[in-house]
């Protein structure tokens, strides 16, 4: 042990490890613009991003440029280019090999929701073949009813489909009067789960909770009790499911299901709106059978008459913004608010309203490196989520290499490795604390300086 290492350990003998939650401070950087009513952002697992427009196109962003020719164009098949076209799309987890992309859209003329597969062109990686392979149709029959939704692959390789309750969303109407989200005979207000890999168009996973053909429950149903789920994602690190469910007039909610769940959750609607008994539903299953939200926030009735519509997002798993690591980003379409939520393993969480405001926030996106994006429906702009260059505190746990300068206005705590050949500076306004796991390996340079952010 060299003298320097010994000194670090001696100093640590009286430094109490920090226990305060570290809250990132985010900002929005314009990344691409001039989309027409964009609805969703996805990555194919490479450096490109793809953005869907409600009118039926999926566009490619490559080398910071939006390509003129869309990747997918189903403009002639969608129901309404203003409001009801492409809602969501998803690349197959093995897209690099099989070139399969899945699109969820409201189709013309019957306004049912169609989920179809398309194939990457064999001649142009920025084009999909126009041939459509139908997978599943959600038979919505209320012309103005909630249609959800989201399609996304889970870590189990199955395709999850979040559906709306097929009921009107108007202000001050009774929500889901036909109680469709609770009704297990209907696919409305549900999460469905299908296996698109072992059969055409799909198989029912044998572990689906209602897979028995004799129970009068569609075998696709995995969970129920949703009103209008808008955005469902899986944590790319651990496969946990996160979902934003739009409330009626009372409460917006964020739902959470840990990876490996057997399914069968009842998320409550319309027996419950958020954590609150919905007064118009007379008979309900026992509340102990319900899966209540991780978090709720006030909707129209409890919010001074201000409209609210939750937009579920992603857990940040990128490397560019260490203070954001492990935080779930979500927002609100009506208010433009964006929050970061850090959930601990015991289910408690820290929820922080961030200062940037994005009107008509319609979706978050995640690129192949885990960096996050947000897009505005009427604004037509795509933003990259960044953290303030100078957060109050920074806690570094992952190894760092290269030449980097980490800054915090108050304190940096390091329990990480400075990799060989690295040239790293920690700059903090008040203190730099090195915990026992901190290590500077041979051949690297590490500097610590007490200085505020410039
Ligand atoms: Ca069944
Ligand atoms: Ca609920």
Coordinates of C-alpha atoms and ligand atoms in Angstrom, one line a residue:
X1 CA 0.0 0.0 0.0
X2 CA 1.5 3.3 -0.9
X3 CA 1.4 6.3 1.3
X4 CA -1.2 8.2 -0.7
X5 CA -3.7 5.4 -0.5
X6 CA -3.0 5.1 3.2
X7 CA -3.7 8.8 3.6
X8 CA -7.0 8.5 1.8
X9 CA -8.1 5.6 4.1
X10 CA -7.1 7.5 7.2
X11 CA -9.1 10.5 6.2
X12 CA -12.0 8.3 5.5
X13 CA -11.9 7.1 9.1
X14 CA -13.9 10.1 10.2
X15 CA -15.8 11.0 7.1
X16 CA -19.4 9.8 7.4
X17 CA -20.7 8.3 4.2
X18 CA -23.3 10.6 2.7
X19 CA -26.9 9.4 2.8
X20 CA -28.8 12.3 1.2
X21 CA -30.7 11.6 -1.9
X22 CA -29.1 13.2 -4.9
X23 CA -31.4 15.0 -7.2
X24 CA -30.4 15.8 -10.7
X25 CA -31.2 19.1 -12.4
X26 CA -32.3 18.6 -16.0
X27 CA -32.3 20.8 -19.0
X28 CA -33.7 20.3 -22.5
X29 CA -31.5 20.7 -25.6
X30 CA -33.1 21.1 -29.0
X31 CA -32.1 18.0 -31.0
X32 CA -34.4 18.0 -34.1
X33 CA -37.3 20.0 -35.2
X34 CA -40.1 20.5 -37.8
X35 CA -42.0 17.3 -37.1
X36 CA -45.7 17.4 -37.8
X37 CA -47.6 16.3 -34.7
X38 CA -45.0 13.8 -33.6
X39 CA -46.1 11.0 -31.3
X40 CA -43.3 8.6 -30.4
X41 CA -39.4 8.3 -30.5
X42 CA -37.6 5.1 -30.7
X43 CA -34.1 3.7 -31.4
X44 CA -33.3 0.7 -33.6
X45 CA -30.3 -0.1 -31.5
X46 CA -27.8 2.0 -33.5
X47 CA -26.9 5.7 -33.8
X48 CA -30.2 6.7 -35.5
X49 CA -33.4 7.9 -33.9
X50 CA -36.9 7.4 -35.4
X51 CA -39.9 9.7 -34.8
X52 CA -43.5 8.8 -35.7
X53 CA -46.0 11.5 -36.7
X54 CA -49.7 11.0 -36.1
X55 CA -50.4 11.4 -39.8
X56 CA -48.7 8.1 -40.6
X57 CA -45.0 8.6 -41.2
X58 CA -42.0 7.4 -39.3
X59 CA -39.0 9.6 -40.0
X60 CA -35.3 8.8 -39.6
X61 CA -32.8 11.1 -37.8
X62 CA -29.3 10.2 -39.0
X63 CA -26.2 12.2 -38.3
X64 CA -28.3 15.0 -36.7
X65 CA -30.4 15.3 -39.9
X66 CA -34.0 14.3 -40.5
X67 CA -34.1 12.4 -43.7
X68 CA -36.5 13.5 -46.4
X69 CA -37.8 10.1 -47.2
X70 CA -39.8 8.5 -44.3
X71 CA -38.9 5.0 -43.0
X72 CA -42.5 4.1 -42.9
X73 CA -45.5 5.8 -44.6
X74 CA -48.9 4.5 -43.9
X75 CA -50.6 7.9 -44.4
X76 CA -53.3 6.3 -46.6
X77 CA -54.2 3.8 -43.9
X78 CA -54.6 5.9 -40.8
X79 CA -58.0 7.2 -39.5
X80 CA -57.3 10.9 -39.0
X81 CA -54.1 12.8 -39.6
X82 CA -54.9 15.3 -36.8
X83 CA -55.6 13.0 -33.9
X84 CA -55.7 9.3 -34.7
X85 CA -52.9 7.7 -36.6
X86 CA -49.7 6.3 -35.4
X87 CA -49.6 6.2 -31.6
X88 CA -46.6 4.0 -30.9
X89 CA -44.0 1.8 -32.6
X90 CA -41.4 -0.6 -31.5
X91 CA -38.3 -2.2 -33.0
X92 CA -37.9 -5.9 -32.4
X93 CA -35.2 -6.6 -29.8
X94 CA -33.3 -8.5 -32.6
X95 CA -33.9 -5.8 -35.2
X96 CA -30.3 -5.7 -36.3
X97 CA -30.7 -9.3 -37.4
X98 CA -34.4 -9.7 -38.4
X99 CA -35.3 -6.1 -39.5
X100 CA -38.8 -6.3 -37.9
X101 CA -40.7 -3.2 -36.8
X102 CA -44.1 -3.0 -35.1
X103 CA -46.5 -0.1 -35.5
X104 CA -49.7 0.6 -33.5
X105 CA -52.1 2.9 -35.3
X106 CA -55.7 3.9 -35.5
X107 CA -56.9 2.6 -38.9
X108 CA -59.3 3.9 -41.5
X109 CA -62.2 3.7 -41.8
X110 CA -63.4 1.8 -38.7
X111 CA -61.1 3.6 -36.1
X112 CA -60.0 0.3 -34.6
X113 CA -56.4 0.0 -33.5
X114 CA -54.2 -2.0 -35.7
X115 CA -50.9 -3.5 -34.7
X116 CA -48.9 -4.6 -37.7
X117 CA -45.3 -5.7 -38.5
X118 CA -43.2 -4.3 -41.3
X119 CA -39.8 -5.3 -42.5
X120 CA -36.7 -3.3 -43.1
X121 CA -36.0 -3.0 -46.9
X122 CA -33.3 -5.4 -48.1
X123 CA -31.8 -2.6 -50.2
X124 CA -32.0 0.5 -47.9
X125 CA -31.6 0.5 -44.1
X126 CA -33.5 3.8 -43.9
X127 CA -36.6 2.4 -45.5
X128 CA -39.1 -0.2 -44.5
X129 CA -40.8 -2.4 -47.1
X130 CA -44.5 -1.2 -47.5
X131 CA -45.9 -4.7 -47.2
X132 CA -47.9 -4.9 -44.0
X133 CA -48.2 -8.0 -41.9
X134 CA -51.2 -7.6 -39.5
X135 CA -50.6 -8.9 -36.0
X136 CA -53.6 -7.9 -33.9
X137 CA -56.6 -5.6 -34.0
X138 CA -58.1 -4.0 -30.9
X139 CA -61.8 -3.8 -31.9
X140 CA -62.7 -0.4 -30.5
X141 CA -66.3 0.6 -31.2
X142 CA -66.7 3.9 -29.4
X143 CA -65.8 6.6 -32.0
X144 CA -64.4 8.8 -29.3
X145 CA -63.2 6.3 -26.8
X146 CA -59.7 6.0 -25.3
X147 CA -57.5 3.9 -27.6
X148 CA -54.3 3.9 -25.4
X149 CA -51.6 3.2 -25.9
X150 CA -48.2 1.8 -26.3
X151 CA -46.5 -1.3 -27.7
X152 CA -43.1 -2.3 -26.2
X153 CA -41.0 -5.4 -25.9
X154 CA -40.3 -6.7 -22.4
X155 CA -37.1 -8.2 -21.3
X156 CA -38.8 -11.6 -21.7
X157 CA -39.0 -10.9 -25.4
X158 CA -42.8 -10.7 -25.5
X159 CA -44.7 -7.8 -27.0
X160 CA -46.7 -5.9 -24.5
X161 CA -49.7 -3.8 -25.7
X162 CA -51.4 -1.2 -23.5
X163 CA -55.0 -0.4 -24.4
X164 CA -57.5 2.3 -23.5
X165 CA -60.8 1.7 -21.9
X166 CA -62.9 2.5 -25.1
X167 CA -64.8 5.1 -23.1
X168 CA -65.2 8.9 -23.6
X169 CA -62.6 11.1 -22.1
X170 CA -64.6 14.3 -21.9
X171 CA -64.4 16.5 -18.8
X172 CA -67.1 16.0 -16.1
X173 CA -68.5 12.8 -17.7
X174 CA -68.7 9.6 -15.8
X175 CA -65.6 7.5 -16.7
X176 CA -65.9 4.1 -18.3
X177 CA -69.7 3.8 -17.7
X178 CA -69.7 0.2 -19.2
X179 CA -66.9 -0.8 -16.8
X180 CA -64.9 -2.2 -19.6
X181 CA -61.4 -1.8 -18.0
X182 CA -62.5 -4.2 -15.2
X183 CA -64.3 -6.6 -17.5
X184 CA -62.0 -9.5 -18.2
X185 CA -64.0 -10.5 -21.3
X186 CA -62.9 -7.4 -23.1
X187 CA -59.4 -6.3 -24.2
X188 CA -60.0 -2.6 -23.4
X189 CA -58.2 -1.0 -20.5
X190 CA -55.7 -3.8 -20.4
X191 CA -52.1 -4.8 -20.9
X192 CA -51.9 -7.6 -23.4
X193 CA -48.9 -9.8 -23.9
X194 CA -48.1 -11.9 -27.0
X195 CA -45.2 -13.9 -28.4
X196 CA -44.4 -12.7 -31.9
X197 CA -41.4 -15.0 -32.3
X198 CA -42.7 -18.5 -32.2
X199 CA -45.7 -18.3 -34.6
X200 CA -47.3 -16.1 -37.2
X201 CA -48.9 -13.7 -36.4
X202 CA -48.3 -14.7 -32.7
X203 CA -48.6 -17.2 -29.9
X204 CA -49.9 -16.9 -26.4
X205 CA -47.1 -17.2 -23.9
X206 CA -47.8 -20.3 -21.8
X207 CA -47.2 -18.2 -18.7
X208 CA -49.9 -15.6 -19.5
X209 CA -52.3 -15.5 -16.5
X210 CA -55.5 -16.2 -18.5
X211 CA -54.0 -18.5 -21.1
X212 CA -56.6 -21.2 -20.5
X213 CA -58.8 -21.3 -23.6
X214 CA -61.8 -22.3 -21.4
X215 CA -62.0 -19.4 -19.0
X216 CA -63.9 -16.9 -21.3
X217 CA -61.0 -14.5 -20.9
X218 CA -59.0 -13.5 -24.0
X219 CA -55.7 -15.3 -23.6
X220 CA -53.8 -12.2 -24.6
X221 CA -54.7 -10.3 -21.3
X222 CA -51.9 -9.9 -18.9
X223 CA -53.2 -7.1 -16.6
X224 CA -56.3 -4.9 -16.3
X225 CA -57.9 -1.8 -14.8
X226 CA -56.3 0.9 -17.0
X227 CA -58.1 4.0 -18.3
X228 CA -55.9 5.4 -21.0
X229 CA -52.3 4.2 -20.6
X230 CA -50.0 6.6 -22.4
X231 CA -46.5 5.3 -22.4
X232 CA -45.3 2.1 -20.9
X233 CA -41.6 1.3 -20.8
X234 CA -39.3 -1.3 -19.5
X235 CA -36.2 -0.3 -17.5
X236 CA -33.3 -1.4 -19.8
X237 CA -31.2 -2.4 -16.8
X238 CA -33.6 -4.7 -15.0
X239 CA -36.8 -5.0 -17.0
X240 CA -39.1 -3.3 -14.5
X241 CA -42.3 -2.0 -16.1
X242 CA -43.3 1.7 -15.7
X243 CA -46.6 3.1 -17.0
X244 CA -48.4 6.4 -16.9
X245 CA -52.2 6.0 -16.8
X246 CA -54.3 9.1 -17.5
X247 CA -56.9 9.8 -14.9
X248 CA -60.5 11.1 -15.4
X249 CA -61.1 14.3 -13.5
X250 CA -59.4 13.4 -10.2
X251 CA -56.0 11.8 -10.3
X252 CA -53.1 11.0 -12.6
X253 CA -51.0 8.0 -11.8
X254 CA -47.6 6.2 -12.4
X255 CA -47.8 2.5 -12.1
X256 CA -44.8 0.1 -11.5
X257 CA -44.4 -3.6 -11.9
X258 CA -41.2 -5.3 -11.0
X259 CA -39.6 -7.6 -13.7
X260 CA -40.6 -11.2 -13.5
X261 CA -44.1 -10.6 -12.4
X262 CA -46.6 -13.3 -13.3
X263 CA -49.1 -10.6 -14.4
X264 CA -52.8 -10.5 -13.5
X265 CA -52.6 -7.1 -11.9
X266 CA -55.7 -5.1 -11.5
X267 CA -54.6 -1.4 -11.7
X268 CA -58.0 -0.3 -10.3
X269 CA -59.8 1.7 -12.9
X270 CA -62.8 2.4 -12.6
X271 CA -63.2 1.1 -9.1
X272 CA -60.3 3.4 -8.2
X273 CA -58.9 6.5 -9.8
X274 CA -55.4 6.7 -8.5
X275 CA -55.7 5.7 -4.8
X276 CA -59.3 7.0 -4.5
X277 CA -62.5 5.0 -4.7
X278 CA -64.3 6.1 -7.9
X279 CA -67.8 6.9 -6.7
X280 CA -69.7 5.7 -9.8
X281 CA -68.7 2.1 -9.6
X282 CA -71.0 0.2 -7.2
X283 CA -69.4 -3.3 -7.1
X284 CA -65.7 -3.8 -6.9
X285 CA -63.3 -6.5 -6.2
X286 CA -61.6 -6.4 -2.8
X287 CA -59.2 -3.5 -2.7
X288 CA -56.5 -5.9 -1.4
X289 CA -56.5 -7.5 -4.9
X290 CA -55.7 -4.1 -6.6
X291 CA -52.3 -2.8 -7.6
X292 CA -52.3 0.8 -6.6
X293 CA -50.1 3.3 -8.2
X294 CA -46.5 4.0 -7.2
X295 CA -47.4 7.7 -7.4
X296 CA -50.5 9.8 -8.0
X297 CA -50.8 13.5 -8.6
X298 CA -53.8 15.8 -8.7
X299 CA -55.9 16.0 -11.8
X300 CA -58.5 18.6 -12.9
X301 CA -60.8 18.4 -9.8
X302 CA -58.0 18.7 -7.2
X303 CA -55.7 21.1 -9.1
X304 CA -57.6 24.3 -9.3
X305 CA -59.4 23.2 -12.5
X306 CA -56.2 22.8 -14.4
X307 CA -56.1 19.9 -16.9
X308 CA -53.6 17.2 -16.3
X309 CA -52.6 14.2 -18.5
X310 CA -49.6 12.1 -17.3
X311 CA -47.0 11.0 -19.9
X312 CA -45.0 8.0 -18.7
X313 CA -41.3 8.0 -19.5
X314 CA -38.1 6.1 -19.0
X315 CA -35.6 5.2 -16.3
X316 CA -32.3 6.8 -17.3
X317 CA -29.5 4.3 -17.8
X318 CA -27.2 6.4 -19.8
X319 CA -23.6 7.4 -19.0
X320 CA -23.4 11.1 -20.0
X321 CA -25.3 12.3 -16.9
X322 CA -24.3 10.4 -13.8
X323 CA -26.6 12.3 -11.5
X324 CA -29.6 11.2 -13.5
X325 CA -28.7 7.5 -13.4
X326 CA -31.6 5.3 -12.1
X327 CA -34.1 8.2 -12.1
X328 CA -37.5 7.7 -13.9
X329 CA -38.5 10.7 -16.0
X330 CA -42.1 11.4 -16.6
X331 CA -44.2 14.4 -17.4
X332 CA -47.6 15.9 -18.1
X333 CA -49.0 16.8 -21.5
X334 CA -51.4 19.5 -20.3
X335 CA -49.0 21.4 -17.9
X336 CA -45.7 20.6 -19.7
X337 CA -44.2 19.6 -16.3
X338 CA -41.4 17.1 -16.1
X339 CA -40.4 15.2 -13.0
X340 CA -37.6 12.9 -12.0
X341 CA -38.5 10.0 -9.6
X342 CA -35.9 7.9 -7.9
X343 CA -37.5 4.6 -6.7
X344 CA -35.6 2.7 -4.0
X345 CA -35.7 -1.1 -3.8
X346 CA -38.1 -0.9 -0.8
X347 CA -40.6 1.0 -2.9
X348 CA -40.1 4.4 -1.4
X349 CA -39.2 7.2 -3.7
X350 CA -38.0 10.8 -4.2
X351 CA -40.0 12.8 -6.7
X352 CA -38.7 16.1 -7.9
X353 CA -40.4 18.6 -10.2
X354 CA -37.8 19.9 -12.7
X355 CA -37.7 23.4 -13.9
X356 CA -37.9 22.9 -17.7
X357 CA -41.4 23.0 -19.1
X358 CA -42.4 21.3 -22.4
X359 CA -45.9 22.2 -23.6
X360 CA -47.7 19.3 -25.3
X361 CA -45.1 16.8 -24.1
X362 CA -46.4 13.7 -25.8
X363 CA -43.6 11.1 -25.4
X364 CA -40.1 10.4 -24.1
X365 CA -37.6 8.4 -26.0
X366 CA -34.4 6.4 -25.3
X367 CA -31.5 6.0 -27.6
X368 CA -29.2 3.0 -27.9
X369 CA -26.8 4.4 -25.2
X370 CA -29.7 5.0 -22.8
X371 CA -29.8 8.8 -23.3
X372 CA -33.3 10.2 -23.1
X373 CA -35.3 12.6 -25.3
X374 CA -38.7 14.3 -25.1
X375 CA -41.0 15.5 -27.9
X376 CA -43.8 18.0 -28.1
X377 CA -46.9 17.3 -30.1
X378 CA -47.8 20.7 -31.4
X379 CA -44.3 22.2 -31.1
X380 CA -42.9 19.4 -33.3
X381 CA -39.6 19.6 -31.6
X382 CA -37.4 16.8 -30.2
X383 CA -35.2 17.6 -27.2
X384 CA -32.4 15.7 -25.6
X385 CA -32.5 15.5 -21.8
X386 CA -29.4 16.7 -20.2
X387 CA -28.4 17.5 -16.7
X388 CA -27.2 20.9 -15.5
X389 CA -23.5 21.1 -15.9
X390 CA -23.3 22.1 -12.3
X391 CA -25.7 20.1 -10.1
X392 CA -25.6 20.8 -6.3
X393 CA -24.1 17.3 -5.7
X394 CA -22.6 14.5 -7.7
X395 CA -22.1 10.9 -6.6
X396 CA -19.8 8.9 -8.9
X397 CA -19.9 5.1 -8.6
X398 CA -19.1 3.9 -12.2
X399 CA -15.5 3.7 -13.5
X400 CA -14.5 6.8 -15.4
X401 CA -11.9 7.0 -18.2
X402 CA -10.7 9.5 -20.8
X403 CA -10.3 13.2 -20.0
X404 CA -13.2 14.5 -18.0
X405 CA -14.0 17.3 -15.6
X406 CA -16.8 16.6 -13.1
X407 CA -18.4 19.6 -11.5
X408 CA -20.8 20.2 -8.7
X409 CA -21.6 23.5 -6.9
X410 CA -21.5 21.9 -3.4
X411 CA -20.1 18.4 -3.2
X412 CA -18.7 15.5 -5.1
X413 CA -18.6 12.0 -3.5
X414 CA -16.4 9.4 -5.3
X415 CA -16.6 5.7 -4.7
X416 CA -15.4 4.8 -8.2
X417 CA -12.3 3.8 -10.1
X418 CA -10.3 6.2 -12.2
X419 CA -9.3 4.0 -15.1
X420 CA -5.8 3.5 -16.4
X421 CA -4.7 6.3 -18.7
X422 CA -7.5 8.6 -17.5
X423 CA -7.1 12.3 -16.8
X424 CA -9.9 13.2 -14.4
X425 CA -10.8 16.3 -12.4
X426 CA -13.4 16.6 -9.7
X427 CA -14.4 20.2 -9.0
X428 CA -16.8 21.1 -6.3
X429 CA -17.7 24.3 -4.4
X430 CA -17.5 22.9 -0.8
X431 CA -16.1 19.4 -0.5
X432 CA -14.9 16.4 -2.4
X433 CA -15.3 13.2 -0.4
X434 CA -13.6 10.0 -1.4
X435 CA -15.2 6.8 -0.1
X436 CA -13.4 3.5 0.5
X437 CA -14.1 2.1 -3.0
X438 CA -12.5 5.1 -4.6
X439 CA -9.3 4.1 -6.5
X440 CA -6.9 5.8 -8.8
X441 CA -5.2 3.0 -10.8
X442 CA -1.6 3.2 -12.1
X443 CA -1.0 5.3 -15.1
X444 CA -3.9 7.8 -14.5
X445 CA -4.1 11.4 -13.3
X446 CA -6.7 12.5 -10.8
X447 CA -7.1 16.1 -9.6
X448 CA -9.5 17.4 -7.0
X449 CA -10.1 21.1 -6.7
X450 CA -12.4 23.2 -4.5
X451 CA -13.9 25.7 -6.8
X452 CA -17.4 26.7 -7.8
X453 CA -18.8 26.1 -11.3
X454 CA -17.8 28.7 -13.8
Ligands
LIG1 CA1 -58.3 -17.4 -21.7
LIG2 CA1 -55.1 2.8 -11.2

